[in-house]
Amino acid sequence: MDPSDVLGHLRKRRSHPAATLADPAPEGAALQEILEAASRVPDHGKLVPWRFILLRGDARHALGAKLVDLLEGRGESLDDTRREQEATRFSRAPLVVAVVSRAAVHPKIPVWEQQLCVGAVCMNLVHAAHASGYAAQWLTEWMAFDEQVGSTLGLAEAERIAGFVHIGTPTQVPAERARPDVETLISEWTPQ
Ligand SMILES: Cc1cc2nc3c(=O)[nH]c(=O)nc-3n(C[C@H](O)[C@H](O)[C@H](O)COP(=O)(O)O)c2cc1C
């Protein structure tokens, strides 16, 4: 696919399952460029209601180990399969970008608008990774909604995880996925 063919890309794009994303991940100037592209979103009031936390290298394994400790500390008994699943949550792809929402009450800009803006950052990040020759998947899973995971990641009280965007080199071409019949989603308002 020609990455400069934006409409062609949008019409054919697919996420790549995190477990199919291999080394290498973007780093250095290439990663910077991707994060800058991701940050070029409509942002009412220029509030910049997001930030990024990079999870890569051994830190991904350390965070997975913390997930296991956290679950066991809550009295969950994990069989070997589940323990492995939790321990490797952040190690499927070589890079996970945690997109953090900093949306907060503001006198003019509704929190909802700020949250939509952060969603746009996540989607831009997926597009930018693909346009740079990598592939990505936007996941949340239970960890995004868990307060203890949030504090382990250093989130402030009002911050939330909008997505763990997994990025790496594609190893497979994903099969097509059913898409909505857009005709059924369209109506036209007419004055009564
Ligand atoms: C906010 C958000 C959270 C998501 N979380 C998950 C998730 O936890 N697990 C999952 O399998 N897919 C999740 N998805 C869906 C994937 O990102 C993706 O849409 C799916 O793999 C289908 O790929 P597609 O982008 O080709 O449609 C999430 C999507 C969004 C927008």
mmCIF file with all atom_site columns, C-alpha atoms and ligand atoms in Angstrom:
data_model
loop_
_atom_site.group_PDB
_atom_site.id
_atom_site.type_symbol
_atom_site.label_atom_id
_atom_site.label_alt_id
_atom_site.label_comp_id
_atom_site.label_asym_id
_atom_site.label_entity_id
_atom_site.label_seq_id
_atom_site.pdbx_PDB_ins_code
_atom_site.Cartn_x
_atom_site.Cartn_y
_atom_site.Cartn_z
_atom_site.occupancy
_atom_site.B_iso_or_equiv
_atom_site.pdbx_formal_charge
_atom_site.auth_seq_id
_atom_site.auth_comp_id
_atom_site.auth_asym_id
_atom_site.auth_atom_id
_atom_site.pdbx_PDB_model_num
ATOM   1   C CA  . MET A 1 1   ? 0.000   0.000   0.000  1.00 0.00 ? 1   MET A CA  1
ATOM   2   C CA  . ASP A 1 2   ? 1.256   3.466   -0.866 1.00 0.00 ? 2   ASP A CA  1
ATOM   3   C CA  . PRO A 1 3   ? 1.206   5.361   2.447  1.00 0.00 ? 3   PRO A CA  1
ATOM   4   C CA  . SER A 1 4   ? 0.718   8.644   0.604  1.00 0.00 ? 4   SER A CA  1
ATOM   5   C CA  . ASP A 1 5   ? -2.628  7.315   -0.706 1.00 0.00 ? 5   ASP A CA  1
ATOM   6   C CA  . VAL A 1 6   ? -4.594  8.479   2.328  1.00 0.00 ? 6   VAL A CA  1
ATOM   7   C CA  . LEU A 1 7   ? -8.084  7.570   1.151  1.00 0.00 ? 7   LEU A CA  1
ATOM   8   C CA  . GLY A 1 8   ? -6.867  4.202   -0.130 1.00 0.00 ? 8   GLY A CA  1
ATOM   9   C CA  . HIS A 1 9   ? -5.321  3.578   3.279  1.00 0.00 ? 9   HIS A CA  1
ATOM   10  C CA  . LEU A 1 10  ? -8.473  4.597   5.149  1.00 0.00 ? 10  LEU A CA  1
ATOM   11  C CA  . ARG A 1 11  ? -10.617 2.352   2.958  1.00 0.00 ? 11  ARG A CA  1
ATOM   12  C CA  . LYS A 1 12  ? -8.418  -0.711  3.469  1.00 0.00 ? 12  LYS A CA  1
ATOM   13  C CA  . ARG A 1 13  ? -6.777  -0.244  6.860  1.00 0.00 ? 13  ARG A CA  1
ATOM   14  C CA  . ARG A 1 14  ? -6.803  -2.981  9.445  1.00 0.00 ? 14  ARG A CA  1
ATOM   15  C CA  . SER A 1 15  ? -5.415  -3.272  12.933 1.00 0.00 ? 15  SER A CA  1
ATOM   16  C CA  . HIS A 1 16  ? -2.880  -6.045  13.419 1.00 0.00 ? 16  HIS A CA  1
ATOM   17  C CA  . PRO A 1 17  ? -3.384  -8.224  16.505 1.00 0.00 ? 17  PRO A CA  1
ATOM   18  C CA  . ALA A 1 18  ? -0.762  -7.294  19.115 1.00 0.00 ? 18  ALA A CA  1
ATOM   19  C CA  . ALA A 1 19  ? 0.601   -10.845 19.222 1.00 0.00 ? 19  ALA A CA  1
ATOM   20  C CA  . THR A 1 20  ? 1.506   -10.631 15.519 1.00 0.00 ? 20  THR A CA  1
ATOM   21  C CA  . LEU A 1 21  ? 3.648   -7.499  15.967 1.00 0.00 ? 21  LEU A CA  1
ATOM   22  C CA  . ALA A 1 22  ? 7.360   -8.277  15.974 1.00 0.00 ? 22  ALA A CA  1
ATOM   23  C CA  . ASP A 1 23  ? 10.630  -6.398  16.370 1.00 0.00 ? 23  ASP A CA  1
ATOM   24  C CA  . PRO A 1 24  ? 11.653  -3.841  15.418 1.00 0.00 ? 24  PRO A CA  1
ATOM   25  C CA  . ALA A 1 25  ? 9.463   -1.090  16.768 1.00 0.00 ? 25  ALA A CA  1
ATOM   26  C CA  . PRO A 1 26  ? 10.031  2.505   15.771 1.00 0.00 ? 26  PRO A CA  1
ATOM   27  C CA  . GLU A 1 27  ? 12.516  4.351   17.936 1.00 0.00 ? 27  GLU A CA  1
ATOM   28  C CA  . GLY A 1 28  ? 14.473  7.575   17.972 1.00 0.00 ? 28  GLY A CA  1
ATOM   29  C CA  . ALA A 1 29  ? 13.541  10.064  15.256 1.00 0.00 ? 29  ALA A CA  1
ATOM   30  C CA  . ALA A 1 30  ? 11.033  7.656   13.647 1.00 0.00 ? 30  ALA A CA  1
ATOM   31  C CA  . LEU A 1 31  ? 9.135   7.293   16.936 1.00 0.00 ? 31  LEU A CA  1
ATOM   32  C CA  . GLN A 1 32  ? 9.275   11.028  17.522 1.00 0.00 ? 32  GLN A CA  1
ATOM   33  C CA  . GLU A 1 33  ? 7.765   11.611  14.078 1.00 0.00 ? 33  GLU A CA  1
ATOM   34  C CA  . ILE A 1 34  ? 4.952   9.137   14.766 1.00 0.00 ? 34  ILE A CA  1
ATOM   35  C CA  . LEU A 1 35  ? 4.135   10.750  18.130 1.00 0.00 ? 35  LEU A CA  1
ATOM   36  C CA  . GLU A 1 36  ? 4.168   14.204  16.543 1.00 0.00 ? 36  GLU A CA  1
ATOM   37  C CA  . ALA A 1 37  ? 1.771   13.016  13.820 1.00 0.00 ? 37  ALA A CA  1
ATOM   38  C CA  . ALA A 1 38  ? -0.443  11.444  16.497 1.00 0.00 ? 38  ALA A CA  1
ATOM   39  C CA  . SER A 1 39  ? -0.512  14.753  18.350 1.00 0.00 ? 39  SER A CA  1
ATOM   40  C CA  . ARG A 1 40  ? -1.754  16.721  15.356 1.00 0.00 ? 40  ARG A CA  1
ATOM   41  C CA  . VAL A 1 41  ? -5.417  16.430  16.286 1.00 0.00 ? 41  VAL A CA  1
ATOM   42  C CA  . PRO A 1 42  ? -8.344  18.808  16.486 1.00 0.00 ? 42  PRO A CA  1
ATOM   43  C CA  . ASP A 1 43  ? -7.946  20.141  20.027 1.00 0.00 ? 43  ASP A CA  1
ATOM   44  C CA  . HIS A 1 44  ? -10.568 22.703  21.028 1.00 0.00 ? 44  HIS A CA  1
ATOM   45  C CA  . GLY A 1 45  ? -8.892  25.384  23.119 1.00 0.00 ? 45  GLY A CA  1
ATOM   46  C CA  . LYS A 1 46  ? -5.422  23.872  22.580 1.00 0.00 ? 46  LYS A CA  1
ATOM   47  C CA  . LEU A 1 47  ? -5.659  22.165  25.954 1.00 0.00 ? 47  LEU A CA  1
ATOM   48  C CA  . VAL A 1 48  ? -3.469  19.197  24.941 1.00 0.00 ? 48  VAL A CA  1
ATOM   49  C CA  . PRO A 1 49  ? -5.481  16.793  27.096 1.00 0.00 ? 49  PRO A CA  1
ATOM   50  C CA  . TRP A 1 50  ? -3.190  13.814  26.532 1.00 0.00 ? 50  TRP A CA  1
ATOM   51  C CA  . ARG A 1 51  ? 0.312   12.517  27.183 1.00 0.00 ? 51  ARG A CA  1
ATOM   52  C CA  . PHE A 1 52  ? 2.239   9.393   26.243 1.00 0.00 ? 52  PHE A CA  1
ATOM   53  C CA  . ILE A 1 53  ? 3.961   6.748   28.375 1.00 0.00 ? 53  ILE A CA  1
ATOM   54  C CA  . LEU A 1 54  ? 6.329   4.454   26.463 1.00 0.00 ? 54  LEU A CA  1
ATOM   55  C CA  . LEU A 1 55  ? 6.473   0.815   27.513 1.00 0.00 ? 55  LEU A CA  1
ATOM   56  C CA  . ARG A 1 56  ? 9.333   -1.058  25.895 1.00 0.00 ? 56  ARG A CA  1
ATOM   57  C CA  . GLY A 1 57  ? 12.232  -3.408  26.559 1.00 0.00 ? 57  GLY A CA  1
ATOM   58  C CA  . ASP A 1 58  ? 12.402  -5.070  29.970 1.00 0.00 ? 58  ASP A CA  1
ATOM   59  C CA  . ALA A 1 59  ? 9.975   -2.545  31.460 1.00 0.00 ? 59  ALA A CA  1
ATOM   60  C CA  . ARG A 1 60  ? 7.180   -4.385  29.596 1.00 0.00 ? 60  ARG A CA  1
ATOM   61  C CA  . HIS A 1 61  ? 8.071   -7.637  31.394 1.00 0.00 ? 61  HIS A CA  1
ATOM   62  C CA  . ALA A 1 62  ? 8.379   -5.851  34.735 1.00 0.00 ? 62  ALA A CA  1
ATOM   63  C CA  . LEU A 1 63  ? 4.925   -4.352  34.294 1.00 0.00 ? 63  LEU A CA  1
ATOM   64  C CA  . GLY A 1 64  ? 3.501   -7.777  33.378 1.00 0.00 ? 64  GLY A CA  1
ATOM   65  C CA  . ALA A 1 65  ? 5.036   -9.230  36.558 1.00 0.00 ? 65  ALA A CA  1
ATOM   66  C CA  . LYS A 1 66  ? 3.360   -6.434  38.532 1.00 0.00 ? 66  LYS A CA  1
ATOM   67  C CA  . LEU A 1 67  ? -0.006  -7.367  36.991 1.00 0.00 ? 67  LEU A CA  1
ATOM   68  C CA  . VAL A 1 68  ? 0.444   -10.940 38.234 1.00 0.00 ? 68  VAL A CA  1
ATOM   69  C CA  . ASP A 1 69  ? 1.418   -9.726  41.733 1.00 0.00 ? 69  ASP A CA  1
ATOM   70  C CA  . LEU A 1 70  ? -1.502  -7.335  41.794 1.00 0.00 ? 70  LEU A CA  1
ATOM   71  C CA  . LEU A 1 71  ? -4.053  -10.009 40.832 1.00 0.00 ? 71  LEU A CA  1
ATOM   72  C CA  . GLU A 1 72  ? -2.621  -12.570 43.249 1.00 0.00 ? 72  GLU A CA  1
ATOM   73  C CA  . GLY A 1 73  ? -2.538  -9.910  45.953 1.00 0.00 ? 73  GLY A CA  1
ATOM   74  C CA  . ARG A 1 74  ? -6.301  -9.601  45.455 1.00 0.00 ? 74  ARG A CA  1
ATOM   75  C CA  . GLY A 1 75  ? -6.697  -13.286 46.118 1.00 0.00 ? 75  GLY A CA  1
ATOM   76  C CA  . GLU A 1 76  ? -7.100  -14.420 42.507 1.00 0.00 ? 76  GLU A CA  1
ATOM   77  C CA  . SER A 1 77  ? -5.578  -17.808 41.888 1.00 0.00 ? 77  SER A CA  1
ATOM   78  C CA  . LEU A 1 78  ? -4.030  -17.880 38.434 1.00 0.00 ? 78  LEU A CA  1
ATOM   79  C CA  . ASP A 1 79  ? -3.419  -21.136 36.634 1.00 0.00 ? 79  ASP A CA  1
ATOM   80  C CA  . ASP A 1 80  ? -0.305  -21.360 34.448 1.00 0.00 ? 80  ASP A CA  1
ATOM   81  C CA  . THR A 1 81  ? -2.137  -20.237 31.307 1.00 0.00 ? 81  THR A CA  1
ATOM   82  C CA  . ARG A 1 82  ? -3.674  -17.204 32.956 1.00 0.00 ? 82  ARG A CA  1
ATOM   83  C CA  . ARG A 1 83  ? -0.445  -16.306 34.736 1.00 0.00 ? 83  ARG A CA  1
ATOM   84  C CA  . GLU A 1 84  ? 1.395   -16.368 31.398 1.00 0.00 ? 84  GLU A CA  1
ATOM   85  C CA  . GLN A 1 85  ? -1.369  -14.296 29.784 1.00 0.00 ? 85  GLN A CA  1
ATOM   86  C CA  . GLU A 1 86  ? -1.146  -11.582 32.437 1.00 0.00 ? 86  GLU A CA  1
ATOM   87  C CA  . ALA A 1 87  ? 2.664   -11.653 32.636 1.00 0.00 ? 87  ALA A CA  1
ATOM   88  C CA  . THR A 1 88  ? 2.919   -11.027 28.894 1.00 0.00 ? 88  THR A CA  1
ATOM   89  C CA  . ARG A 1 89  ? 0.117   -8.473  28.478 1.00 0.00 ? 89  ARG A CA  1
ATOM   90  C CA  . PHE A 1 90  ? 2.608   -5.743  27.634 1.00 0.00 ? 90  PHE A CA  1
ATOM   91  C CA  . SER A 1 91  ? 5.173   -7.954  25.886 1.00 0.00 ? 91  SER A CA  1
ATOM   92  C CA  . ARG A 1 92  ? 3.202   -9.029  22.838 1.00 0.00 ? 92  ARG A CA  1
ATOM   93  C CA  . ALA A 1 93  ? 4.468   -6.125  20.752 1.00 0.00 ? 93  ALA A CA  1
ATOM   94  C CA  . PRO A 1 94  ? 7.913   -4.516  21.054 1.00 0.00 ? 94  PRO A CA  1
ATOM   95  C CA  . LEU A 1 95  ? 6.409   -1.122  21.876 1.00 0.00 ? 95  LEU A CA  1
ATOM   96  C CA  . VAL A 1 96  ? 3.264   -0.162  23.755 1.00 0.00 ? 96  VAL A CA  1
ATOM   97  C CA  . VAL A 1 97  ? 2.337   3.492   23.893 1.00 0.00 ? 97  VAL A CA  1
ATOM   98  C CA  . ALA A 1 98  ? -0.006  4.216   26.761 1.00 0.00 ? 98  ALA A CA  1
ATOM   99  C CA  . VAL A 1 99  ? -2.090  7.193   25.667 1.00 0.00 ? 99  VAL A CA  1
ATOM   100 C CA  . VAL A 1 100 ? -3.156  8.997   28.815 1.00 0.00 ? 100 VAL A CA  1
ATOM   101 C CA  . SER A 1 101 ? -6.203  11.258  28.900 1.00 0.00 ? 101 SER A CA  1
ATOM   102 C CA  . ARG A 1 102 ? -5.728  14.393  30.991 1.00 0.00 ? 102 ARG A CA  1
ATOM   103 C CA  . ALA A 1 103 ? -9.252  15.603  30.257 1.00 0.00 ? 103 ALA A CA  1
ATOM   104 C CA  . ALA A 1 104 ? -10.454 17.748  33.130 1.00 0.00 ? 104 ALA A CA  1
ATOM   105 C CA  . VAL A 1 105 ? -13.287 20.102  33.951 1.00 0.00 ? 105 VAL A CA  1
ATOM   106 C CA  . HIS A 1 106 ? -12.763 23.380  32.121 1.00 0.00 ? 106 HIS A CA  1
ATOM   107 C CA  . PRO A 1 107 ? -14.876 26.552  32.103 1.00 0.00 ? 107 PRO A CA  1
ATOM   108 C CA  . LYS A 1 108 ? -15.470 26.410  28.331 1.00 0.00 ? 108 LYS A CA  1
ATOM   109 C CA  . ILE A 1 109 ? -14.430 23.059  26.856 1.00 0.00 ? 109 ILE A CA  1
ATOM   110 C CA  . PRO A 1 110 ? -16.543 20.070  27.909 1.00 0.00 ? 110 PRO A CA  1
ATOM   111 C CA  . VAL A 1 111 ? -14.710 17.006  29.222 1.00 0.00 ? 111 VAL A CA  1
ATOM   112 C CA  . TRP A 1 112 ? -16.470 14.962  26.510 1.00 0.00 ? 112 TRP A CA  1
ATOM   113 C CA  . GLU A 1 113 ? -14.804 17.045  23.802 1.00 0.00 ? 113 GLU A CA  1
ATOM   114 C CA  . GLN A 1 114 ? -11.435 16.591  25.420 1.00 0.00 ? 114 GLN A CA  1
ATOM   115 C CA  . GLN A 1 115 ? -11.967 12.825  25.614 1.00 0.00 ? 115 GLN A CA  1
ATOM   116 C CA  . LEU A 1 116 ? -12.921 12.716  21.922 1.00 0.00 ? 116 LEU A CA  1
ATOM   117 C CA  . CYS A 1 117 ? -9.714  14.598  21.187 1.00 0.00 ? 117 CYS A CA  1
ATOM   118 C CA  . VAL A 1 118 ? -7.671  11.951  23.028 1.00 0.00 ? 118 VAL A CA  1
ATOM   119 C CA  . GLY A 1 119 ? -9.475  9.237   21.050 1.00 0.00 ? 119 GLY A CA  1
ATOM   120 C CA  . ALA A 1 120 ? -8.366  11.050  17.906 1.00 0.00 ? 120 ALA A CA  1
ATOM   121 C CA  . VAL A 1 121 ? -4.775  10.926  19.188 1.00 0.00 ? 121 VAL A CA  1
ATOM   122 C CA  . CYS A 1 122 ? -5.042  7.141   19.572 1.00 0.00 ? 122 CYS A CA  1
ATOM   123 C CA  . MET A 1 123 ? -6.414  6.708   16.061 1.00 0.00 ? 123 MET A CA  1
ATOM   124 C CA  . ASN A 1 124 ? -3.821  9.073   14.600 1.00 0.00 ? 124 ASN A CA  1
ATOM   125 C CA  . LEU A 1 125 ? -1.159  7.052   16.359 1.00 0.00 ? 125 LEU A CA  1
ATOM   126 C CA  . VAL A 1 126 ? -2.405  3.853   14.708 1.00 0.00 ? 126 VAL A CA  1
ATOM   127 C CA  . HIS A 1 127 ? -2.466  5.562   11.296 1.00 0.00 ? 127 HIS A CA  1
ATOM   128 C CA  . ALA A 1 128 ? 0.978   7.118   11.774 1.00 0.00 ? 128 ALA A CA  1
ATOM   129 C CA  . ALA A 1 129 ? 2.482   3.765   12.760 1.00 0.00 ? 129 ALA A CA  1
ATOM   130 C CA  . HIS A 1 130 ? 1.013   2.150   9.638  1.00 0.00 ? 130 HIS A CA  1
ATOM   131 C CA  . ALA A 1 131 ? 2.103   5.013   7.381  1.00 0.00 ? 131 ALA A CA  1
ATOM   132 C CA  . SER A 1 132 ? 5.650   4.576   8.723  1.00 0.00 ? 132 SER A CA  1
ATOM   133 C CA  . GLY A 1 133 ? 5.799   0.919   7.718  1.00 0.00 ? 133 GLY A CA  1
ATOM   134 C CA  . TYR A 1 134 ? 4.832   -0.519  11.105 1.00 0.00 ? 134 TYR A CA  1
ATOM   135 C CA  . ALA A 1 135 ? 1.477   -1.864  12.288 1.00 0.00 ? 135 ALA A CA  1
ATOM   136 C CA  . ALA A 1 136 ? -0.562  -1.246  15.405 1.00 0.00 ? 136 ALA A CA  1
ATOM   137 C CA  . GLN A 1 137 ? -3.528  -2.213  17.535 1.00 0.00 ? 137 GLN A CA  1
ATOM   138 C CA  . TRP A 1 138 ? -5.407  -0.023  20.015 1.00 0.00 ? 138 TRP A CA  1
ATOM   139 C CA  . LEU A 1 139 ? -6.279  -2.051  23.098 1.00 0.00 ? 139 LEU A CA  1
ATOM   140 C CA  . THR A 1 140 ? -7.534  -1.239  26.544 1.00 0.00 ? 140 THR A CA  1
ATOM   141 C CA  . GLU A 1 141 ? -8.267  -4.587  28.249 1.00 0.00 ? 141 GLU A CA  1
ATOM   142 C CA  . TRP A 1 142 ? -8.891  -4.639  32.005 1.00 0.00 ? 142 TRP A CA  1
ATOM   143 C CA  . MET A 1 143 ? -5.668  -2.859  32.829 1.00 0.00 ? 143 MET A CA  1
ATOM   144 C CA  . ALA A 1 144 ? -6.875  0.440   31.387 1.00 0.00 ? 144 ALA A CA  1
ATOM   145 C CA  . PHE A 1 145 ? -9.695  0.581   33.917 1.00 0.00 ? 145 PHE A CA  1
ATOM   146 C CA  . ASP A 1 146 ? -7.809  -0.557  36.996 1.00 0.00 ? 146 ASP A CA  1
ATOM   147 C CA  . GLU A 1 147 ? -6.849  2.137   39.503 1.00 0.00 ? 147 GLU A CA  1
ATOM   148 C CA  . GLN A 1 148 ? -3.867  0.223   40.865 1.00 0.00 ? 148 GLN A CA  1
ATOM   149 C CA  . VAL A 1 149 ? -2.456  -0.293  37.369 1.00 0.00 ? 149 VAL A CA  1
ATOM   150 C CA  . GLY A 1 150 ? -2.972  3.427   36.805 1.00 0.00 ? 150 GLY A CA  1
ATOM   151 C CA  . SER A 1 151 ? -1.022  4.347   39.916 1.00 0.00 ? 151 SER A CA  1
ATOM   152 C CA  . THR A 1 152 ? 1.728   1.852   38.982 1.00 0.00 ? 152 THR A CA  1
ATOM   153 C CA  . LEU A 1 153 ? 2.001   3.749   35.699 1.00 0.00 ? 153 LEU A CA  1
ATOM   154 C CA  . GLY A 1 154 ? 2.178   7.047   37.575 1.00 0.00 ? 154 GLY A CA  1
ATOM   155 C CA  . LEU A 1 155 ? -1.219  8.383   36.550 1.00 0.00 ? 155 LEU A CA  1
ATOM   156 C CA  . ALA A 1 156 ? -2.485  11.398  38.451 1.00 0.00 ? 156 ALA A CA  1
ATOM   157 C CA  . GLU A 1 157 ? -5.913  11.240  40.093 1.00 0.00 ? 157 GLU A CA  1
ATOM   158 C CA  . ALA A 1 158 ? -7.807  12.736  37.125 1.00 0.00 ? 158 ALA A CA  1
ATOM   159 C CA  . GLU A 1 159 ? -5.858  10.899  34.428 1.00 0.00 ? 159 GLU A CA  1
ATOM   160 C CA  . ARG A 1 160 ? -7.160  7.836   32.590 1.00 0.00 ? 160 ARG A CA  1
ATOM   161 C CA  . ILE A 1 161 ? -5.779  5.403   30.054 1.00 0.00 ? 161 ILE A CA  1
ATOM   162 C CA  . ALA A 1 162 ? -7.390  6.006   26.645 1.00 0.00 ? 162 ALA A CA  1
ATOM   163 C CA  . GLY A 1 163 ? -5.513  3.161   25.063 1.00 0.00 ? 163 GLY A CA  1
ATOM   164 C CA  . PHE A 1 164 ? -2.498  0.931   25.091 1.00 0.00 ? 164 PHE A CA  1
ATOM   165 C CA  . VAL A 1 165 ? -1.476  1.253   21.453 1.00 0.00 ? 165 VAL A CA  1
ATOM   166 C CA  . HIS A 1 166 ? 0.676   -1.734  20.532 1.00 0.00 ? 166 HIS A CA  1
ATOM   167 C CA  . ILE A 1 167 ? 3.169   -1.065  17.758 1.00 0.00 ? 167 ILE A CA  1
ATOM   168 C CA  . GLY A 1 168 ? 5.641   -3.264  15.895 1.00 0.00 ? 168 GLY A CA  1
ATOM   169 C CA  . THR A 1 169 ? 6.567   -4.748  12.567 1.00 0.00 ? 169 THR A CA  1
ATOM   170 C CA  . PRO A 1 170 ? 3.756   -6.644  10.876 1.00 0.00 ? 170 PRO A CA  1
ATOM   171 C CA  . THR A 1 171 ? 4.279   -10.388 10.407 1.00 0.00 ? 171 THR A CA  1
ATOM   172 C CA  . GLN A 1 172 ? 0.937   -11.250 8.819  1.00 0.00 ? 172 GLN A CA  1
ATOM   173 C CA  . VAL A 1 173 ? -1.686  -9.730  6.604  1.00 0.00 ? 173 VAL A CA  1
ATOM   174 C CA  . PRO A 1 174 ? -4.827  -9.757  8.739  1.00 0.00 ? 174 PRO A CA  1
ATOM   175 C CA  . ALA A 1 175 ? -8.005  -11.177 7.227  1.00 0.00 ? 175 ALA A CA  1
ATOM   176 C CA  . GLU A 1 176 ? -10.754 -8.705  6.368  1.00 0.00 ? 176 GLU A CA  1
ATOM   177 C CA  . ARG A 1 177 ? -13.194 -7.955  9.150  1.00 0.00 ? 177 ARG A CA  1
ATOM   178 C CA  . ALA A 1 178 ? -16.901 -7.378  8.685  1.00 0.00 ? 178 ALA A CA  1
ATOM   179 C CA  . ARG A 1 179 ? -17.684 -3.681  8.342  1.00 0.00 ? 179 ARG A CA  1
ATOM   180 C CA  . PRO A 1 180 ? -20.965 -1.894  8.851  1.00 0.00 ? 180 PRO A CA  1
ATOM   181 C CA  . ASP A 1 181 ? -23.251 -1.224  5.930  1.00 0.00 ? 181 ASP A CA  1
ATOM   182 C CA  . VAL A 1 182 ? -22.813 2.527   6.014  1.00 0.00 ? 182 VAL A CA  1
ATOM   183 C CA  . GLU A 1 183 ? -26.069 3.065   4.095  1.00 0.00 ? 183 GLU A CA  1
ATOM   184 C CA  . THR A 1 184 ? -27.935 1.916   7.208  1.00 0.00 ? 184 THR A CA  1
ATOM   185 C CA  . LEU A 1 185 ? -26.139 4.526   9.316  1.00 0.00 ? 185 LEU A CA  1
ATOM   186 C CA  . ILE A 1 186 ? -27.096 7.502   7.233  1.00 0.00 ? 186 ILE A CA  1
ATOM   187 C CA  . SER A 1 187 ? -30.180 9.618   7.515  1.00 0.00 ? 187 SER A CA  1
ATOM   188 C CA  . GLU A 1 188 ? -30.846 13.074  6.304  1.00 0.00 ? 188 GLU A CA  1
ATOM   189 C CA  . TRP A 1 189 ? -32.586 15.655  8.398  1.00 0.00 ? 189 TRP A CA  1
ATOM   190 C CA  . THR A 1 190 ? -35.199 17.660  6.628  1.00 0.00 ? 190 THR A CA  1
ATOM   191 C CA  . PRO A 1 191 ? -37.131 20.594  8.124  1.00 0.00 ? 191 PRO A CA  1
ATOM   192 C CA  . GLN A 1 192 ? -40.658 19.721  9.276  1.00 0.00 ? 192 GLN A CA  1
HETATM 193 C C1  . LIG B 2 .   ? -11.075 2.381   22.911 1.00 0.00 ? 1   LIG B C1  1
HETATM 194 C C2  . LIG B 2 .   ? -10.859 1.050   22.265 1.00 0.00 ? 1   LIG B C2  1
HETATM 195 C C3  . LIG B 2 .   ? -10.458 -0.023  23.041 1.00 0.00 ? 1   LIG B C3  1
HETATM 196 C C4  . LIG B 2 .   ? -10.277 -1.270  22.477 1.00 0.00 ? 1   LIG B C4  1
HETATM 197 N N1  . LIG B 2 .   ? -9.901  -2.294  23.280 1.00 0.00 ? 1   LIG B N1  1
HETATM 198 C C5  . LIG B 2 .   ? -9.802  -3.522  22.766 1.00 0.00 ? 1   LIG B C5  1
HETATM 199 C C6  . LIG B 2 .   ? -9.471  -4.607  23.614 1.00 0.00 ? 1   LIG B C6  1
HETATM 200 O O1  . LIG B 2 .   ? -9.259  -4.440  24.809 1.00 0.00 ? 1   LIG B O1  1
HETATM 201 N N2  . LIG B 2 .   ? -9.406  -5.845  23.051 1.00 0.00 ? 1   LIG B N2  1
HETATM 202 C C7  . LIG B 2 .   ? -9.650  -6.046  21.711 1.00 0.00 ? 1   LIG B C7  1
HETATM 203 O O2  . LIG B 2 .   ? -9.592  -7.175  21.247 1.00 0.00 ? 1   LIG B O2  1
HETATM 204 N N3  . LIG B 2 .   ? -9.940  -5.017  20.884 1.00 0.00 ? 1   LIG B N3  1
HETATM 205 C C8  . LIG B 2 .   ? -10.029 -3.776  21.375 1.00 0.00 ? 1   LIG B C8  1
HETATM 206 N N4  . LIG B 2 .   ? -10.327 -2.735  20.561 1.00 0.00 ? 1   LIG B N4  1
HETATM 207 C C9  . LIG B 2 .   ? -10.547 -3.001  19.122 1.00 0.00 ? 1   LIG B C9  1
HETATM 208 C C10 . LIG B 2 .   ? -9.254  -2.965  18.312 1.00 0.00 ? 1   LIG B C10 1
HETATM 209 O O3  . LIG B 2 .   ? -8.588  -1.741  18.469 1.00 0.00 ? 1   LIG B O3  1
HETATM 210 C C11 . LIG B 2 .   ? -9.523  -3.103  16.817 1.00 0.00 ? 1   LIG B C11 1
HETATM 211 O O4  . LIG B 2 .   ? -10.594 -2.288  16.479 1.00 0.00 ? 1   LIG B O4  1
HETATM 212 C C12 . LIG B 2 .   ? -9.820  -4.506  16.446 1.00 0.00 ? 1   LIG B C12 1
HETATM 213 O O5  . LIG B 2 .   ? -8.627  -5.232  16.614 1.00 0.00 ? 1   LIG B O5  1
HETATM 214 C C13 . LIG B 2 .   ? -10.329 -4.571  14.981 1.00 0.00 ? 1   LIG B C13 1
HETATM 215 O O6  . LIG B 2 .   ? -9.408  -4.050  14.115 1.00 0.00 ? 1   LIG B O6  1
HETATM 216 P P1  . LIG B 2 .   ? -9.726  -2.955  12.993 1.00 0.00 ? 1   LIG B P1  1
HETATM 217 O O7  . LIG B 2 .   ? -9.059  -1.707  13.464 1.00 0.00 ? 1   LIG B O7  1
HETATM 218 O O8  . LIG B 2 .   ? -9.082  -3.560  11.773 1.00 0.00 ? 1   LIG B O8  1
HETATM 219 O O9  . LIG B 2 .   ? -11.194 -2.806  12.889 1.00 0.00 ? 1   LIG B O9  1
HETATM 220 C C14 . LIG B 2 .   ? -10.488 -1.472  21.097 1.00 0.00 ? 1   LIG B C14 1
HETATM 221 C C15 . LIG B 2 .   ? -10.870 -0.381  20.305 1.00 0.00 ? 1   LIG B C15 1
HETATM 222 C C16 . LIG B 2 .   ? -11.053 0.856   20.888 1.00 0.00 ? 1   LIG B C16 1
HETATM 223 C C17 . LIG B 2 .   ? -11.478 2.003   20.010 1.00 0.00 ? 1   LIG B C17 1
#
